């Protein structure tokens, strides 16, 4: 604006990128003659911006670029489009650290009528012309959202490492950036929200988590939170953080239950390596990855599964949606034929564990 470039501001109508929102934003952009998109905000703002850039360049409506369950199925297998789409010039400026949407190649939109989140333009990398990461833009993010975003990034780095992303060193670097930034706050019991170095490390972790996930596909925690986003208005990072300890509990159980299997023995070794790196970087030793996460969540009084009011009725269909989202993500992200470690039964176990905590909490309150 200061440079004299005409700009028109568009604000998300709700705290989620939706198909209808993309259509409205694209129509607005066309009406004012916009020929490019700049996004300031978190993952929802950046997802909407990516989708608008595609619609502006290719025409049509947002619904034309999503694949729903049942579309293009052959012998029960879901086929995702692989064509590379044109995009209008796109610039992303994240204002919060989290799951690395600034680096993501895929876009997720909510279909409100179906209460489900869908991959948009699956198989086509929607890559911005540039990403500007300025940690100073993140100084006003409150404590809970800050730590939840950091743990979301850290959890995604670890899951991408377990899933065998193409550059495991980057995933581990992201883990260490976040855990290292939490070292002093964990010791002192407080977070310097105005600390530029802290924000820089969290931003680094967020970026690297997005890069890692581009080649690993979506992990269980992200898949559950994305699927939850279709039926709940809870912030994405809050849901991810609440589920993370249960997710890593299940990874550890799988490694133990399948001892002697080379794949799961390697999974156990990676979990142990991740736990060692968390200890080394943060100065706090948890019994395992899940134990370390629970300590951080407790230390900063973050909402857990028992305080999220995750009732059984809210979770109907969540397993199927999470499993389908994970499968779709693997197809468009991975260069090999490997899939997710977690299967439907594992996702159900994670959810049952979290829901059980909710029920026990409620019984305790009644007593």
GROMACS .gro file of N, CA and C in nm, residues 180-291:
model
  336
  180UNK      N    1   1.442  -2.679   2.191
  180UNK     CA    2   1.545  -2.591   2.245
  180UNK      C    3   1.489  -2.458   2.291
  181UNK      N    4   1.394  -2.404   2.214
  181UNK     CA    5   1.333  -2.276   2.252
  181UNK      C    6   1.250  -2.289   2.379
  182UNK      N    7   1.205  -2.410   2.409
  182UNK     CA    8   1.123  -2.433   2.529
  182UNK      C    9   1.207  -2.462   2.653
  183UNK      N   10   1.339  -2.474   2.638
  183UNK     CA   11   1.425  -2.512   2.750
  183UNK      C   12   1.412  -2.415   2.868
  184UNK      N   13   1.435  -2.287   2.844
  184UNK     CA   14   1.425  -2.188   2.953
  184UNK      C   15   1.283  -2.174   3.005
  185UNK      N   16   1.183  -2.164   2.919
  185UNK     CA   17   1.045  -2.155   2.969
  185UNK      C   18   1.004  -2.275   3.055
  186UNK      N   19   1.047  -2.395   3.020
  186UNK     CA   20   1.014  -2.512   3.100
  186UNK      C   21   1.079  -2.504   3.237
  187UNK      N   22   1.200  -2.453   3.243
  187UNK     CA   23   1.271  -2.441   3.370
  187UNK      C   24   1.211  -2.331   3.456
  188UNK      N   25   1.177  -2.218   3.393
  188UNK     CA   26   1.128  -2.102   3.468
  188UNK      C   27   0.977  -2.102   3.489
  189UNK      N   28   0.906  -2.180   3.408
  189UNK     CA   29   0.761  -2.186   3.420
  189UNK      C   30   0.691  -2.068   3.358
  190UNK      N   31   0.759  -1.994   3.273
  190UNK     CA   32   0.696  -1.880   3.205
  190UNK      C   33   0.759  -1.861   3.069
  191UNK      N   34   0.682  -1.797   2.981
  191UNK     CA   35   0.724  -1.778   2.843
  191UNK      C   36   0.735  -1.630   2.813
  192UNK      N   37   0.848  -1.589   2.756
  192UNK     CA   38   0.865  -1.450   2.716
  192UNK      C   39   0.803  -1.432   2.578
  193UNK      N   40   0.677  -1.390   2.576
  193UNK     CA   41   0.605  -1.381   2.449
  193UNK      C   42   0.664  -1.276   2.356
  194UNK      N   43   0.740  -1.182   2.409
  194UNK     CA   44   0.803  -1.079   2.326
  194UNK      C   45   0.945  -1.117   2.284
  195UNK      N   46   0.987  -1.236   2.321
  195UNK     CA   47   1.123  -1.278   2.288
  195UNK      C   48   1.139  -1.309   2.140
  196UNK      N   49   1.222  -1.232   2.072
  196UNK     CA   50   1.240  -1.249   1.928
  196UNK      C   51   1.304  -1.383   1.894
  197UNK      N   52   1.399  -1.427   1.977
  197UNK     CA   53   1.467  -1.554   1.949
  197UNK      C   54   1.370  -1.670   1.963
  198UNK      N   55   1.286  -1.666   2.066
  198UNK     CA   56   1.185  -1.770   2.084
  198UNK      C   57   1.093  -1.778   1.964
  199UNK      N   58   1.044  -1.662   1.920
  199UNK     CA   59   0.954  -1.660   1.804
  199UNK      C   60   1.025  -1.710   1.678
  200UNK      N   61   1.152  -1.675   1.665
  200UNK     CA   62   1.229  -1.718   1.548
  200UNK      C   63   1.242  -1.870   1.545
  201UNK      N   64   1.271  -1.929   1.661
  201UNK     CA   65   1.286  -2.075   1.669
  201UNK      C   66   1.154  -2.146   1.641
  202UNK      N   67   1.045  -2.092   1.695
  202UNK     CA   68   0.914  -2.152   1.668
  202UNK      C   69   0.879  -2.141   1.520
  203UNK      N   70   0.911  -2.026   1.460
  203UNK     CA   71   0.886  -2.008   1.317
  203UNK      C   72   0.970  -2.105   1.234
  204UNK      N   73   1.093  -2.127   1.277
  204UNK     CA   74   1.181  -2.223   1.209
  204UNK      C   75   1.122  -2.364   1.217
  205UNK      N   76   1.076  -2.401   1.337
  205UNK     CA   77   1.016  -2.533   1.354
  205UNK      C   78   0.893  -2.551   1.268
  206UNK      N   79   0.812  -2.446   1.260
  206UNK     CA   80   0.691  -2.450   1.178
  206UNK      C   81   0.725  -2.472   1.031
  207UNK      N   82   0.818  -2.394   0.981
  207UNK     CA   83   0.858  -2.405   0.840
  207UNK      C   84   0.911  -2.544   0.809
  208UNK      N   85   1.000  -2.594   0.894
  208UNK     CA   86   1.061  -2.725   0.869
  208UNK      C   87   0.959  -2.838   0.881
  209UNK      N   88   0.860  -2.820   0.969
  209UNK     CA   89   0.757  -2.924   0.981
  209UNK      C   90   0.675  -2.932   0.853
  210UNK      N   91   0.647  -2.817   0.792
  210UNK     CA   92   0.574  -2.815   0.666
  210UNK      C   93   0.654  -2.878   0.553
  211UNK      N   94   0.783  -2.848   0.549
  211UNK     CA   95   0.870  -2.906   0.446
  211UNK      C   96   0.877  -3.058   0.462
  212UNK      N   97   0.893  -3.103   0.586
  212UNK     CA   98   0.903  -3.247   0.611
  212UNK      C   99   0.774  -3.320   0.573
  213UNK      N  100   0.660  -3.261   0.607
  213UNK     CA  101   0.531  -3.325   0.578
  213UNK      C  102   0.503  -3.331   0.428
  214UNK      N  103   0.565  -3.243   0.351
  214UNK     CA  104   0.544  -3.245   0.206
  214UNK      C  105   0.586  -3.378   0.144
  215UNK      N  106   0.685  -3.444   0.204
  215UNK     CA  107   0.733  -3.570   0.147
  215UNK      C  108   0.692  -3.692   0.228
  216UNK      N  109   0.643  -3.670   0.351
  216UNK     CA  110   0.604  -3.785   0.434
  216UNK      C  111   0.456  -3.815   0.426
  217UNK      N  112   0.377  -3.714   0.392
  217UNK     CA  113   0.233  -3.726   0.404
  217UNK      C  114   0.190  -3.688   0.545
  218UNK      N  115   0.062  -3.681   0.566
  218UNK     CA  116   0.008  -3.635   0.694
  218UNK      C  117   0.013  -3.744   0.800
  219UNK      N  118   0.059  -3.706   0.919
  219UNK     CA  119   0.062  -3.799   1.031
  219UNK      C  120  -0.073  -3.811   1.098
  220UNK      N  121  -0.081  -3.898   1.198
  220UNK     CA  122  -0.209  -3.928   1.263
  220UNK      C  123  -0.266  -3.808   1.336
  221UNK      N  124  -0.182  -3.733   1.407
  221UNK     CA  125  -0.233  -3.619   1.484
  221UNK      C  126  -0.295  -3.514   1.392
  222UNK      N  127  -0.227  -3.483   1.284
  222UNK     CA  128  -0.280  -3.385   1.189
  222UNK      C  129  -0.407  -3.437   1.123
  223UNK      N  130  -0.409  -3.565   1.086
  223UNK     CA  131  -0.527  -3.622   1.020
  223UNK      C  132  -0.648  -3.617   1.112
  224UNK      N  133  -0.629  -3.649   1.238
  224UNK     CA  134  -0.739  -3.644   1.334
  224UNK      C  135  -0.789  -3.502   1.352
  225UNK      N  136  -0.696  -3.406   1.361
  225UNK     CA  137  -0.736  -3.267   1.382
  225UNK      C  138  -0.806  -3.210   1.260
  226UNK      N  139  -0.756  -3.243   1.141
  226UNK     CA  140  -0.822  -3.197   1.018
  226UNK      C  141  -0.964  -3.252   1.011
  227UNK      N  142  -0.979  -3.379   1.042
  227UNK     CA  143  -1.112  -3.441   1.039
  227UNK      C  144  -1.202  -3.383   1.146
  228UNK      N  145  -1.145  -3.353   1.260
  228UNK     CA  146  -1.220  -3.289   1.368
  228UNK      C  147  -1.268  -3.151   1.325
  229UNK      N  148  -1.189  -3.086   1.239
  229UNK     CA  149  -1.223  -2.951   1.195
  229UNK      C  150  -1.353  -2.943   1.119
  230UNK      N  151  -1.400  -3.056   1.066
  230UNK     CA  152  -1.527  -3.055   0.995
  230UNK      C  153  -1.647  -3.055   1.086
  231UNK      N  154  -1.627  -3.094   1.212
  231UNK     CA  155  -1.741  -3.106   1.304
  231UNK      C  156  -1.724  -3.024   1.430
  232UNK      N  157  -1.621  -2.943   1.436
  232UNK     CA  158  -1.595  -2.864   1.556
  232UNK      C  159  -1.530  -2.732   1.518
  233UNK      N  160  -1.556  -2.630   1.597
  233UNK     CA  161  -1.493  -2.499   1.575
  233UNK      C  162  -1.368  -2.482   1.659
  234UNK      N  163  -1.323  -2.587   1.727
  234UNK     CA  164  -1.203  -2.577   1.808
  234UNK      C  165  -1.082  -2.547   1.719
  235UNK      N  166  -0.990  -2.462   1.764
  235UNK     CA  167  -0.870  -2.431   1.685
  235UNK      C  168  -0.790  -2.557   1.652
  236UNK      N  169  -0.738  -2.561   1.532
  236UNK     CA  170  -0.665  -2.679   1.484
  236UNK      C  171  -0.551  -2.717   1.578
  237UNK      N  172  -0.468  -2.620   1.615
  237UNK     CA  173  -0.352  -2.650   1.700
  237UNK      C  174  -0.394  -2.700   1.837
  238UNK      N  175  -0.507  -2.654   1.887
  238UNK     CA  176  -0.556  -2.700   2.016
  238UNK      C  177  -0.592  -2.849   2.010
  239UNK      N  178  -0.656  -2.889   1.902
  239UNK     CA  179  -0.695  -3.029   1.886
  239UNK      C  180  -0.571  -3.116   1.866
  240UNK      N  181  -0.478  -3.071   1.782
  240UNK     CA  182  -0.354  -3.146   1.760
  240UNK      C  183  -0.282  -3.169   1.892
  241UNK      N  184  -0.265  -3.062   1.969
  241UNK     CA  185  -0.192  -3.071   2.095
  241UNK      C  186  -0.259  -3.168   2.191
  242UNK      N  187  -0.391  -3.166   2.197
  242UNK     CA  188  -0.463  -3.256   2.287
  242UNK      C  189  -0.445  -3.402   2.248
  243UNK      N  190  -0.438  -3.429   2.118
  243UNK     CA  191  -0.426  -3.567   2.071
  243UNK      C  192  -0.282  -3.619   2.069
  244UNK      N  193  -0.184  -3.529   2.062
  244UNK     CA  194  -0.045  -3.571   2.042
  244UNK      C  195   0.004  -3.678   2.140
  245UNK      N  196  -0.016  -3.663   2.272
  245UNK     CA  197   0.034  -3.767   2.363
  245UNK      C  198  -0.026  -3.904   2.334
  246UNK      N  199  -0.154  -3.907   2.300
  246UNK     CA  200  -0.220  -4.034   2.270
  246UNK      C  201  -0.168  -4.095   2.140
  247UNK      N  202  -0.136  -4.009   2.044
  247UNK     CA  203  -0.080  -4.056   1.917
  247UNK      C  204   0.054  -4.125   1.942
  248UNK      N  205   0.141  -4.062   2.022
  248UNK     CA  206   0.273  -4.122   2.045
  248UNK      C  207   0.267  -4.239   2.142
  249UNK      N  208   0.166  -4.243   2.228
  249UNK     CA  209   0.141  -4.364   2.306
  249UNK      C  210   0.118  -4.482   2.211
  250UNK      N  211   0.036  -4.458   2.109
  250UNK     CA  212   0.001  -4.566   2.016
  250UNK      C  213   0.121  -4.609   1.932
  251UNK      N  214   0.203  -4.514   1.889
  251UNK     CA  215   0.324  -4.551   1.816
  251UNK      C  216   0.411  -4.643   1.902
  252UNK      N  217   0.427  -4.607   2.030
  252UNK     CA  218   0.510  -4.688   2.120
  252UNK      C  219   0.449  -4.827   2.140
  253UNK      N  220   0.317  -4.833   2.152
  253UNK     CA  221   0.249  -4.962   2.168
  253UNK      C  222   0.269  -5.049   2.044
  254UNK      N  223   0.258  -4.990   1.927
  254UNK     CA  224   0.277  -5.066   1.803
  254UNK      C  225   0.419  -5.122   1.795
  255UNK      N  226   0.517  -5.042   1.834
  255UNK     CA  227   0.656  -5.088   1.832
  255UNK      C  228   0.675  -5.204   1.928
  256UNK      N  229   0.612  -5.196   2.045
  256UNK     CA  230   0.623  -5.302   2.145
  256UNK      C  231   0.548  -5.429   2.102
  257UNK      N  232   0.427  -5.410   2.049
  257UNK     CA  233   0.344  -5.525   2.009
  257UNK      C  234   0.405  -5.602   1.893
  258UNK      N  235   0.487  -5.535   1.812
  258UNK     CA  236   0.544  -5.598   1.692
  258UNK      C  237   0.695  -5.613   1.702
  259UNK      N  238   0.745  -5.629   1.824
  259UNK     CA  239   0.889  -5.645   1.845
  259UNK      C  240   0.942  -5.763   1.764
  260UNK      N  241   1.053  -5.742   1.698
  260UNK     CA  242   1.110  -5.846   1.612
  260UNK      C  243   1.084  -5.822   1.465
  261UNK      N  244   0.983  -5.741   1.436
  261UNK     CA  245   0.955  -5.702   1.298
  261UNK      C  246   1.050  -5.587   1.264
  262UNK      N  247   1.131  -5.599   1.160
  262UNK     CA  248   1.231  -5.495   1.128
  262UNK      C  249   1.170  -5.355   1.116
  263UNK      N  250   1.052  -5.345   1.056
  263UNK     CA  251   0.991  -5.213   1.039
  263UNK      C  252   0.960  -5.151   1.174
  264UNK      N  253   0.900  -5.228   1.263
  264UNK     CA  254   0.860  -5.173   1.393
  264UNK      C  255   0.979  -5.161   1.489
  265UNK      N  256   1.082  -5.241   1.468
  265UNK     CA  257   1.204  -5.221   1.546
  265UNK      C  258   1.269  -5.087   1.510
  266UNK      N  259   1.265  -5.054   1.381
  266UNK     CA  260   1.316  -4.923   1.338
  266UNK      C  261   1.229  -4.811   1.393
  267UNK      N  262   1.097  -4.833   1.398
  267UNK     CA  263   1.006  -4.734   1.457
  267UNK      C  264   1.042  -4.710   1.603
  268UNK      N  265   1.070  -4.818   1.677
  268UNK     CA  266   1.108  -4.803   1.818
  268UNK      C  267   1.237  -4.723   1.831
  269UNK      N  268   1.334  -4.753   1.745
  269UNK     CA  269   1.462  -4.681   1.750
  269UNK      C  270   1.442  -4.533   1.720
  270UNK      N  271   1.354  -4.502   1.625
  270UNK     CA  272   1.328  -4.361   1.592
  270UNK      C  273   1.258  -4.290   1.708
  271UNK      N  274   1.164  -4.358   1.773
  271UNK     CA  275   1.097  -4.298   1.888
  271UNK      C  276   1.196  -4.270   2.000
  272UNK      N  277   1.288  -4.363   2.022
  272UNK     CA  278   1.389  -4.343   2.126
  272UNK      C  279   1.483  -4.228   2.089
  273UNK      N  280   1.519  -4.220   1.961
  273UNK     CA  281   1.604  -4.111   1.915
  273UNK      C  282   1.535  -3.976   1.933
  274UNK      N  283   1.406  -3.970   1.898
  274UNK     CA  284   1.331  -3.845   1.914
  274UNK      C  285   1.324  -3.806   2.060
  275UNK      N  286   1.300  -3.902   2.149
  275UNK     CA  287   1.293  -3.873   2.292
  275UNK      C  288   1.427  -3.822   2.344
  276UNK      N  289   1.536  -3.883   2.298
  276UNK     CA  290   1.669  -3.839   2.340
  276UNK      C  291   1.696  -3.696   2.294
  277UNK      N  292   1.655  -3.663   2.173
  277UNK     CA  293   1.676  -3.528   2.121
  277UNK      C  294   1.591  -3.426   2.195
  278UNK      N  295   1.470  -3.463   2.233
  278UNK     CA  296   1.386  -3.374   2.313
  278UNK      C  297   1.453  -3.345   2.447
  279UNK      N  298   1.508  -3.448   2.508
  279UNK     CA  299   1.576  -3.432   2.637
  279UNK      C  300   1.699  -3.343   2.623
  280UNK      N  301   1.780  -3.372   2.522
  280UNK     CA  302   1.903  -3.295   2.502
  280UNK      C  303   1.875  -3.148   2.473
  281UNK      N  304   1.774  -3.121   2.392
  281UNK     CA  305   1.746  -2.983   2.352
  281UNK      C  306   1.676  -2.904   2.461
  282UNK      N  307   1.586  -2.969   2.537
  282UNK     CA  308   1.504  -2.895   2.633
  282UNK      C  309   1.555  -2.902   2.777
  283UNK      N  310   1.638  -3.002   2.805
  283UNK     CA  311   1.685  -3.019   2.942
  283UNK      C  312   1.589  -3.095   3.030
  284UNK      N  313   1.476  -3.138   2.976
  284UNK     CA  314   1.380  -3.218   3.054
  284UNK      C  315   1.370  -3.356   2.993
  285UNK      N  316   1.380  -3.459   3.078
  285UNK     CA  317   1.373  -3.596   3.030
  285UNK      C  318   1.238  -3.657   3.063
  286UNK      N  319   1.161  -3.686   2.960
  286UNK     CA  320   1.036  -3.759   2.978
  286UNK      C  321   1.062  -3.907   2.963
  287UNK      N  322   0.968  -3.989   3.007
  287UNK     CA  323   0.985  -4.134   2.993
  287UNK      C  324   0.992  -4.173   2.846
  288UNK      N  325   0.925  -4.095   2.763
  288UNK     CA  326   0.922  -4.118   2.619
  288UNK      C  327   0.868  -3.991   2.554
  289UNK      N  328   0.843  -3.994   2.424
  289UNK     CA  329   0.793  -3.874   2.356
  289UNK      C  330   0.660  -3.829   2.415
  290UNK      N  331   0.569  -3.924   2.437
  290UNK     CA  332   0.438  -3.890   2.493
  290UNK      C  333   0.452  -3.829   2.632
  291UNK      N  334   0.542  -3.883   2.713
  291UNK     CA  335   0.564  -3.830   2.847
  291UNK      C  336   0.617  -3.688   2.844
   0.00000   0.00000   0.00000
